[in-house]
Amino acid sequence: MSVYIDGVEVGRTQGNQVKFERTVTPGIHEVKIVGAEGKEFVKTYTFNRGIRNCVCLKTVTNTTEKNCPYDVSIQGPEKVSEGDLITFAVTGPVESGTTLNYAWRVSPSAARITSGLGTSAITVDTGDLGNQTIEAEVVVTDGVYDAQCSQRQVVRTFVERPVVVPVVTPTPYKFDEWDAKAFDDDKARFDNLAIELQNKPDSQGYVIMYQGTDPRNARSRPAEKLSKRALDYLVKTRLVSPNRLQFTNWGQQLYTRYEVWIVPPGANPPVPR
């Protein structure tokens, strides 16, 4: 506080100092005290020689409370799928004319903010963050009432990792194989092939022939002749569409031989070993 006597500043109190002494000449003097906020106390006193005059002031501090100009919260989804973009947004009432500052932080460290830093909403990439929880934190200030009104908000979102269904590549499988014998015996094996193709209407029958090299097989069981006979039986007797059958020759073995494969849709036919 500043102290004036008859309009002349004669000193001031410092810090927490509450006592100030000054010697004046006897007579009438005006005492003025100016407070820290500019408020003045002025009064005229009569001072007599040898008598100490005491001027005591009672200061009153008035505190005016004001509601914070903003009251916000943060919004975000409870869970998302891995690879999705998450939007975290600050919402809530803001007093007109108030400009807010937004300081964002996300964890874990692998979480990447793709847009929105410094604004009321951010977007976070969840790639490679399956089965983890992303935490978004924002500190909101206005640069004026930060000490009283600064707000910290946190929201958490769980990132689900989709179940990966393995892609099964269809493959052909060997259904039967035998050495060529009497045709009645062969027909019984081809009956089984016809039934299998009936049960699997989208599959193909693939018959591999091997020509026998021993004299009897070479003479009486030529692979080409047996192939035509088997195809004729399957198509005409067992009513299998010829479009679902394929006969091929893979070379020679000791005895003329059938090797029967089933080729599911999407599978490649077997190849020579």
mmCIF file of C-alpha atoms in Angstrom:
data_model
loop_
_atom_site.group_PDB
_atom_site.id
_atom_site.type_symbol
_atom_site.label_atom_id
_atom_site.label_comp_id
_atom_site.label_asym_id
_atom_site.label_seq_id
_atom_site.Cartn_x
_atom_site.Cartn_y
_atom_site.Cartn_z
ATOM 1 C CA MET A 1 0.000 0.000 0.000
ATOM 2 C CA SER A 2 1.137 3.576 -0.686
ATOM 3 C CA VAL A 3 0.951 6.213 2.072
ATOM 4 C CA TYR A 4 0.418 9.921 1.296
ATOM 5 C CA ILE A 5 0.479 12.876 3.702
ATOM 6 C CA ASP A 6 -0.955 16.109 2.392
ATOM 7 C CA GLY A 7 -0.838 14.677 -1.130
ATOM 8 C CA VAL A 8 2.811 13.687 -1.026
ATOM 9 C CA GLU A 9 3.784 9.995 -1.092
ATOM 10 C CA VAL A 10 5.905 9.348 1.973
ATOM 11 C CA GLY A 11 6.357 5.578 1.617
ATOM 12 C CA ARG A 12 4.697 2.261 1.094
ATOM 13 C CA THR A 13 4.418 -1.120 2.718
ATOM 14 C CA GLN A 14 6.294 -4.080 1.193
ATOM 15 C CA GLY A 15 5.122 -7.689 0.841
ATOM 16 C CA ASN A 16 3.411 -8.814 4.042
ATOM 17 C CA GLN A 17 4.349 -5.614 5.904
ATOM 18 C CA VAL A 18 1.305 -4.287 7.799
ATOM 19 C CA LYS A 19 2.905 -1.523 9.905
ATOM 20 C CA PHE A 20 4.191 1.847 8.660
ATOM 21 C CA GLU A 21 5.484 4.695 10.827
ATOM 22 C CA ARG A 22 6.021 8.324 9.895
ATOM 23 C CA THR A 23 6.830 11.465 11.934
ATOM 24 C CA VAL A 24 4.898 14.623 11.016
ATOM 25 C CA THR A 25 4.847 18.167 12.333
ATOM 26 C CA PRO A 26 2.083 19.049 14.791
ATOM 27 C CA GLY A 27 -1.075 20.351 13.160
ATOM 28 C CA ILE A 28 -3.750 19.218 10.751
ATOM 29 C CA HIS A 29 -2.725 16.808 8.004
ATOM 30 C CA GLU A 30 -4.533 14.761 5.366
ATOM 31 C CA VAL A 31 -3.626 11.070 5.362
ATOM 32 C CA LYS A 32 -4.327 9.020 2.259
ATOM 33 C CA ILE A 33 -3.642 5.296 1.861
ATOM 34 C CA VAL A 34 -3.958 3.614 -1.551
ATOM 35 C CA GLY A 35 -4.503 -0.145 -1.551
ATOM 36 C CA ALA A 36 -3.128 -2.718 -3.977
ATOM 37 C CA GLU A 37 -6.280 -2.641 -6.081
ATOM 38 C CA GLY A 38 -6.331 1.181 -6.213
ATOM 39 C CA LYS A 39 -8.897 1.713 -3.476
ATOM 40 C CA GLU A 40 -8.250 4.831 -1.361
ATOM 41 C CA PHE A 41 -8.693 5.673 2.288
ATOM 42 C CA VAL A 42 -8.555 9.479 2.976
ATOM 43 C CA LYS A 43 -9.018 11.226 6.299
ATOM 44 C CA THR A 44 -7.833 14.446 8.005
ATOM 45 C CA TYR A 45 -6.216 14.162 11.432
ATOM 46 C CA THR A 46 -4.987 16.675 14.047
ATOM 47 C CA PHE A 47 -1.545 15.705 15.278
ATOM 48 C CA ASN A 48 -0.230 17.013 18.648
ATOM 49 C CA ARG A 49 3.360 17.104 19.785
ATOM 50 C CA GLY A 50 4.414 14.117 21.858
ATOM 51 C CA ILE A 51 1.284 12.115 21.083
ATOM 52 C CA ARG A 52 1.352 9.055 18.788
ATOM 53 C CA ASN A 53 -1.605 8.798 16.426
ATOM 54 C CA CYS A 54 -2.546 5.423 15.053
ATOM 55 C CA VAL A 55 -4.406 4.963 11.772
ATOM 56 C CA CYS A 56 -5.718 1.410 11.542
ATOM 57 C CA LEU A 57 -7.249 -0.022 8.385
ATOM 58 C CA LYS A 58 -9.295 -3.140 7.993
ATOM 59 C CA THR A 59 -8.998 -4.623 4.530
ATOM 60 C CA VAL A 60 -11.775 -6.704 3.056
ATOM 61 C CA THR A 61 -11.166 -9.079 0.155
ATOM 62 C CA ASN A 62 -14.174 -9.835 -1.996
ATOM 63 C CA THR A 63 -14.087 -13.028 -4.059
ATOM 64 C CA THR A 64 -16.426 -13.320 -7.010
ATOM 65 C CA GLU A 65 -16.961 -16.856 -8.266
ATOM 66 C CA LYS A 66 -17.665 -17.472 -11.930
ATOM 67 C CA ASN A 67 -18.578 -20.743 -13.575
ATOM 68 C CA CYS A 68 -16.028 -22.151 -15.991
ATOM 69 C CA PRO A 69 -16.865 -21.114 -19.551
ATOM 70 C CA TYR A 70 -16.733 -24.740 -20.715
ATOM 71 C CA ASP A 71 -17.678 -28.179 -19.424
ATOM 72 C CA VAL A 72 -16.650 -30.942 -21.799
ATOM 73 C CA SER A 73 -16.428 -34.716 -22.074
ATOM 74 C CA ILE A 74 -14.832 -37.084 -24.571
ATOM 75 C CA GLN A 75 -16.739 -39.570 -26.700
ATOM 76 C CA GLY A 76 -15.495 -42.739 -28.403
ATOM 77 C CA PRO A 77 -16.795 -46.207 -29.349
ATOM 78 C CA GLU A 78 -16.664 -49.055 -26.850
ATOM 79 C CA LYS A 79 -15.077 -51.417 -29.382
ATOM 80 C CA VAL A 80 -14.089 -51.568 -33.046
ATOM 81 C CA SER A 81 -12.570 -54.096 -35.430
ATOM 82 C CA GLU A 82 -8.853 -54.118 -36.183
ATOM 83 C CA GLY A 83 -8.103 -51.868 -39.131
ATOM 84 C CA ASP A 84 -11.018 -49.510 -38.469
ATOM 85 C CA LEU A 85 -10.475 -45.775 -37.978
ATOM 86 C CA ILE A 86 -11.640 -44.518 -34.565
ATOM 87 C CA THR A 87 -12.941 -40.993 -34.041
ATOM 88 C CA PHE A 88 -12.565 -39.535 -30.547
ATOM 89 C CA ALA A 89 -14.452 -36.254 -30.085
ATOM 90 C CA VAL A 90 -14.772 -33.636 -27.347
ATOM 91 C CA THR A 91 -18.365 -32.558 -26.722
ATOM 92 C CA GLY A 92 -20.152 -30.325 -24.238
ATOM 93 C CA PRO A 93 -21.302 -26.739 -23.692
ATOM 94 C CA VAL A 94 -18.821 -23.938 -24.424
ATOM 95 C CA GLU A 95 -19.533 -20.297 -23.614
ATOM 96 C CA SER A 96 -19.862 -18.096 -26.676
ATOM 97 C CA GLY A 97 -16.597 -16.429 -27.594
ATOM 98 C CA THR A 98 -14.454 -18.973 -25.745
ATOM 99 C CA THR A 99 -11.596 -20.485 -27.748
ATOM 100 C CA LEU A 100 -10.417 -23.851 -26.476
ATOM 101 C CA ASN A 101 -7.066 -25.593 -26.781
ATOM 102 C CA TYR A 102 -6.898 -29.382 -27.175
ATOM 103 C CA ALA A 103 -3.821 -31.423 -26.232
ATOM 104 C CA TRP A 104 -4.260 -35.077 -27.270
ATOM 105 C CA ARG A 105 -2.364 -38.209 -26.303
ATOM 106 C CA VAL A 106 -3.082 -41.814 -27.316
ATOM 107 C CA SER A 107 -1.653 -45.140 -26.188
ATOM 108 C CA PRO A 108 -0.215 -47.671 -26.844
ATOM 109 C CA SER A 109 2.612 -46.015 -28.722
ATOM 110 C CA ALA A 110 1.770 -47.984 -31.876
ATOM 111 C CA ALA A 111 -1.581 -46.189 -32.123
ATOM 112 C CA ARG A 112 -1.299 -43.526 -34.820
ATOM 113 C CA ILE A 113 -3.291 -40.283 -34.943
ATOM 114 C CA THR A 114 -4.094 -39.748 -38.610
ATOM 115 C CA SER A 115 -5.863 -36.395 -38.317
ATOM 116 C CA GLY A 116 -7.268 -33.806 -35.916
ATOM 117 C CA LEU A 117 -4.340 -32.895 -33.650
ATOM 118 C CA GLY A 118 -5.091 -29.553 -31.992
ATOM 119 C CA THR A 119 -8.819 -29.794 -32.743
ATOM 120 C CA SER A 120 -11.829 -31.122 -30.848
ATOM 121 C CA ALA A 121 -11.780 -34.505 -32.659
ATOM 122 C CA ILE A 122 -9.042 -36.900 -33.738
ATOM 123 C CA THR A 123 -8.938 -40.011 -35.905
ATOM 124 C CA VAL A 124 -6.809 -43.003 -34.862
ATOM 125 C CA ASP A 125 -5.694 -45.912 -37.064
ATOM 126 C CA THR A 126 -6.150 -49.338 -35.409
ATOM 127 C CA GLY A 127 -4.071 -51.334 -37.890
ATOM 128 C CA ASP A 128 -2.050 -54.131 -36.204
ATOM 129 C CA LEU A 129 -3.631 -53.320 -32.814
ATOM 130 C CA GLY A 130 -5.988 -56.291 -32.529
ATOM 131 C CA ASN A 131 -6.840 -57.503 -29.002
ATOM 132 C CA GLN A 132 -5.523 -54.272 -27.463
ATOM 133 C CA THR A 133 -7.182 -51.291 -25.774
ATOM 134 C CA ILE A 134 -6.575 -47.815 -27.177
ATOM 135 C CA GLU A 135 -6.686 -45.028 -24.600
ATOM 136 C CA ALA A 136 -7.307 -41.463 -25.771
ATOM 137 C CA GLU A 137 -6.631 -38.593 -23.379
ATOM 138 C CA VAL A 138 -7.312 -34.906 -23.982
ATOM 139 C CA VAL A 139 -6.501 -31.874 -21.842
ATOM 140 C CA VAL A 140 -8.784 -28.929 -22.616
ATOM 141 C CA THR A 141 -7.819 -25.350 -21.676
ATOM 142 C CA ASP A 142 -8.798 -21.836 -22.720
ATOM 143 C CA GLY A 143 -5.616 -19.975 -21.776
ATOM 144 C CA VAL A 144 -7.519 -17.765 -19.301
ATOM 145 C CA TYR A 145 -9.000 -19.877 -16.533
ATOM 146 C CA ASP A 146 -6.608 -22.816 -16.869
ATOM 147 C CA ALA A 147 -5.829 -23.038 -13.143
ATOM 148 C CA GLN A 148 -9.499 -23.449 -12.246
ATOM 149 C CA CYS A 149 -11.059 -24.876 -15.391
ATOM 150 C CA SER A 150 -8.490 -27.078 -17.140
ATOM 151 C CA GLN A 151 -10.176 -30.424 -17.851
ATOM 152 C CA ARG A 152 -8.608 -33.828 -18.488
ATOM 153 C CA GLN A 153 -10.797 -36.499 -20.067
ATOM 154 C CA VAL A 154 -10.010 -40.141 -20.943
ATOM 155 C CA VAL A 155 -11.862 -42.753 -23.002
ATOM 156 C CA ARG A 156 -10.899 -46.335 -23.887
ATOM 157 C CA THR A 157 -11.790 -48.422 -26.942
ATOM 158 C CA PHE A 158 -11.117 -52.150 -27.360
ATOM 159 C CA VAL A 159 -9.872 -53.302 -30.766
ATOM 160 C CA GLU A 160 -11.194 -56.728 -31.724
ATOM 161 C CA ARG A 161 -9.092 -58.940 -33.954
ATOM 162 C CA PRO A 162 -11.327 -60.639 -36.561
ATOM 163 C CA VAL A 163 -11.260 -64.412 -36.643
ATOM 164 C CA VAL A 164 -9.264 -65.451 -39.688
ATOM 165 C CA VAL A 165 -10.877 -68.355 -41.488
ATOM 166 C CA PRO A 166 -8.147 -70.297 -43.293
ATOM 167 C CA VAL A 167 -8.671 -70.677 -47.004
ATOM 168 C CA VAL A 168 -8.820 -74.356 -47.824
ATOM 169 C CA THR A 169 -7.514 -75.106 -51.295
ATOM 170 C CA PRO A 170 -9.415 -78.060 -52.746
ATOM 171 C CA THR A 171 -7.231 -80.978 -53.802
ATOM 172 C CA PRO A 172 -7.968 -84.150 -55.744
ATOM 173 C CA TYR A 173 -7.950 -87.459 -53.899
ATOM 174 C CA LYS A 174 -7.314 -91.007 -55.040
ATOM 175 C CA PHE A 175 -10.577 -92.941 -54.942
ATOM 176 C CA ASP A 176 -9.512 -96.411 -56.133
ATOM 177 C CA GLU A 177 -6.831 -98.331 -58.037
ATOM 178 C CA TRP A 178 -6.567 -101.907 -59.319
ATOM 179 C CA ASP A 179 -5.021 -104.127 -61.950
ATOM 180 C CA ALA A 180 -7.307 -104.749 -64.919
ATOM 181 C CA LYS A 181 -9.028 -108.129 -64.738
ATOM 182 C CA ALA A 182 -12.191 -109.542 -66.277
ATOM 183 C CA PHE A 183 -14.504 -106.710 -67.311
ATOM 184 C CA ASP A 184 -17.219 -107.802 -64.846
ATOM 185 C CA ASP A 185 -14.717 -107.219 -62.045
ATOM 186 C CA ASP A 186 -13.791 -103.833 -63.501
ATOM 187 C CA LYS A 187 -17.460 -102.832 -63.769
ATOM 188 C CA ALA A 188 -17.963 -103.352 -60.044
ATOM 189 C CA ARG A 189 -15.184 -100.837 -59.349
ATOM 190 C CA PHE A 190 -16.662 -98.371 -61.854
ATOM 191 C CA ASP A 191 -20.072 -98.787 -60.195
ATOM 192 C CA ASN A 192 -18.484 -97.404 -57.036
ATOM 193 C CA LEU A 193 -17.087 -94.473 -59.032
ATOM 194 C CA ALA A 194 -20.545 -93.722 -60.443
ATOM 195 C CA ILE A 195 -22.026 -93.697 -56.921
ATOM 196 C CA GLU A 196 -19.269 -91.374 -55.677
ATOM 197 C CA LEU A 197 -19.897 -88.942 -58.530
ATOM 198 C CA GLN A 198 -23.631 -89.087 -57.822
ATOM 199 C CA ASN A 199 -22.961 -88.150 -54.194
ATOM 200 C CA LYS A 200 -20.607 -85.336 -55.266
ATOM 201 C CA PRO A 201 -22.430 -83.752 -58.227
ATOM 202 C CA ASP A 202 -19.859 -80.946 -58.661
ATOM 203 C CA SER A 203 -16.810 -83.223 -58.801
ATOM 204 C CA GLN A 204 -15.100 -84.835 -61.780
ATOM 205 C CA GLY A 205 -13.921 -88.407 -62.319
ATOM 206 C CA TYR A 206 -10.312 -88.699 -63.504
ATOM 207 C CA VAL A 207 -9.168 -92.158 -64.644
ATOM 208 C CA ILE A 208 -5.461 -92.771 -65.224
ATOM 209 C CA MET A 209 -4.474 -95.798 -67.329
ATOM 210 C CA TYR A 210 -1.141 -97.633 -67.243
ATOM 211 C CA GLN A 211 -0.375 -100.078 -70.047
ATOM 212 C CA GLY A 212 0.852 -103.466 -68.876
ATOM 213 C CA THR A 213 4.188 -104.591 -70.315
ATOM 214 C CA ASP A 214 3.993 -108.316 -69.669
ATOM 215 C CA PRO A 215 3.049 -110.300 -72.832
ATOM 216 C CA ARG A 216 -0.454 -111.214 -71.680
ATOM 217 C CA ASN A 217 -1.434 -107.663 -70.701
ATOM 218 C CA ALA A 218 0.149 -106.165 -73.769
ATOM 219 C CA ARG A 219 -1.851 -108.532 -75.941
ATOM 220 C CA SER A 220 -5.252 -108.878 -74.246
ATOM 221 C CA ARG A 221 -5.557 -105.741 -72.099
ATOM 222 C CA PRO A 222 -4.572 -102.735 -74.197
ATOM 223 C CA ALA A 223 -5.109 -99.564 -72.147
ATOM 224 C CA GLU A 224 -6.715 -97.598 -74.968
ATOM 225 C CA LYS A 225 -9.350 -100.285 -75.552
ATOM 226 C CA LEU A 226 -10.116 -100.637 -71.848
ATOM 227 C CA SER A 227 -10.471 -96.846 -71.530
ATOM 228 C CA LYS A 228 -13.087 -96.696 -74.274
ATOM 229 C CA ARG A 229 -14.972 -99.651 -72.812
ATOM 230 C CA ALA A 230 -15.003 -98.151 -69.306
ATOM 231 C CA LEU A 231 -16.155 -94.737 -70.585
ATOM 232 C CA ASP A 232 -18.932 -96.381 -72.595
ATOM 233 C CA TYR A 233 -20.097 -98.301 -69.519
ATOM 234 C CA LEU A 234 -20.114 -95.247 -67.242
ATOM 235 C CA VAL A 235 -21.968 -93.047 -69.735
ATOM 236 C CA LYS A 236 -24.492 -95.495 -71.203
ATOM 237 C CA THR A 237 -25.124 -97.852 -68.308
ATOM 238 C CA ARG A 238 -24.426 -95.725 -65.231
ATOM 239 C CA LEU A 239 -25.648 -92.500 -66.913
ATOM 240 C CA VAL A 240 -22.661 -90.402 -65.877
ATOM 241 C CA SER A 241 -22.293 -87.287 -68.030
ATOM 242 C CA PRO A 242 -19.232 -87.593 -70.282
ATOM 243 C CA ASN A 243 -18.372 -84.011 -69.318
ATOM 244 C CA ARG A 244 -17.608 -85.276 -65.818
ATOM 245 C CA LEU A 245 -15.172 -87.972 -66.914
ATOM 246 C CA GLN A 246 -11.639 -87.842 -68.192
ATOM 247 C CA PHE A 247 -9.389 -90.758 -69.180
ATOM 248 C CA THR A 248 -5.650 -90.320 -69.654
ATOM 249 C CA ASN A 249 -2.613 -92.564 -70.145
ATOM 250 C CA TRP A 250 0.423 -92.122 -67.909
ATOM 251 C CA GLY A 251 2.721 -94.693 -69.347
ATOM 252 C CA GLN A 252 3.552 -98.309 -68.524
ATOM 253 C CA GLN A 253 3.654 -100.698 -65.584
ATOM 254 C CA LEU A 254 4.057 -104.444 -65.398
ATOM 255 C CA TYR A 255 0.277 -104.974 -65.477
ATOM 256 C CA THR A 256 -2.423 -102.876 -67.104
ATOM 257 C CA ARG A 257 -3.780 -100.772 -64.270
ATOM 258 C CA TYR A 258 -6.555 -98.309 -63.430
ATOM 259 C CA GLU A 259 -6.012 -95.388 -61.054
ATOM 260 C CA VAL A 260 -9.203 -93.441 -60.259
ATOM 261 C CA TRP A 261 -9.225 -89.917 -58.774
ATOM 262 C CA ILE A 262 -11.998 -87.570 -57.685
ATOM 263 C CA VAL A 263 -11.345 -83.908 -58.553
ATOM 264 C CA PRO A 264 -13.475 -81.469 -56.455
ATOM 265 C CA PRO A 265 -14.531 -78.114 -57.950
ATOM 266 C CA GLY A 266 -11.615 -75.678 -57.968
ATOM 267 C CA ALA A 267 -9.000 -78.421 -57.646
ATOM 268 C CA ASN A 268 -6.382 -79.196 -60.256
ATOM 269 C CA PRO A 269 -6.294 -82.755 -61.626
ATOM 270 C CA PRO A 270 -3.417 -84.996 -60.525
ATOM 271 C CA VAL A 271 -0.148 -84.777 -62.416
ATOM 272 C CA PRO A 272 2.195 -87.618 -63.389
ATOM 273 C CA ARG A 273 4.606 -88.653 -60.652
#
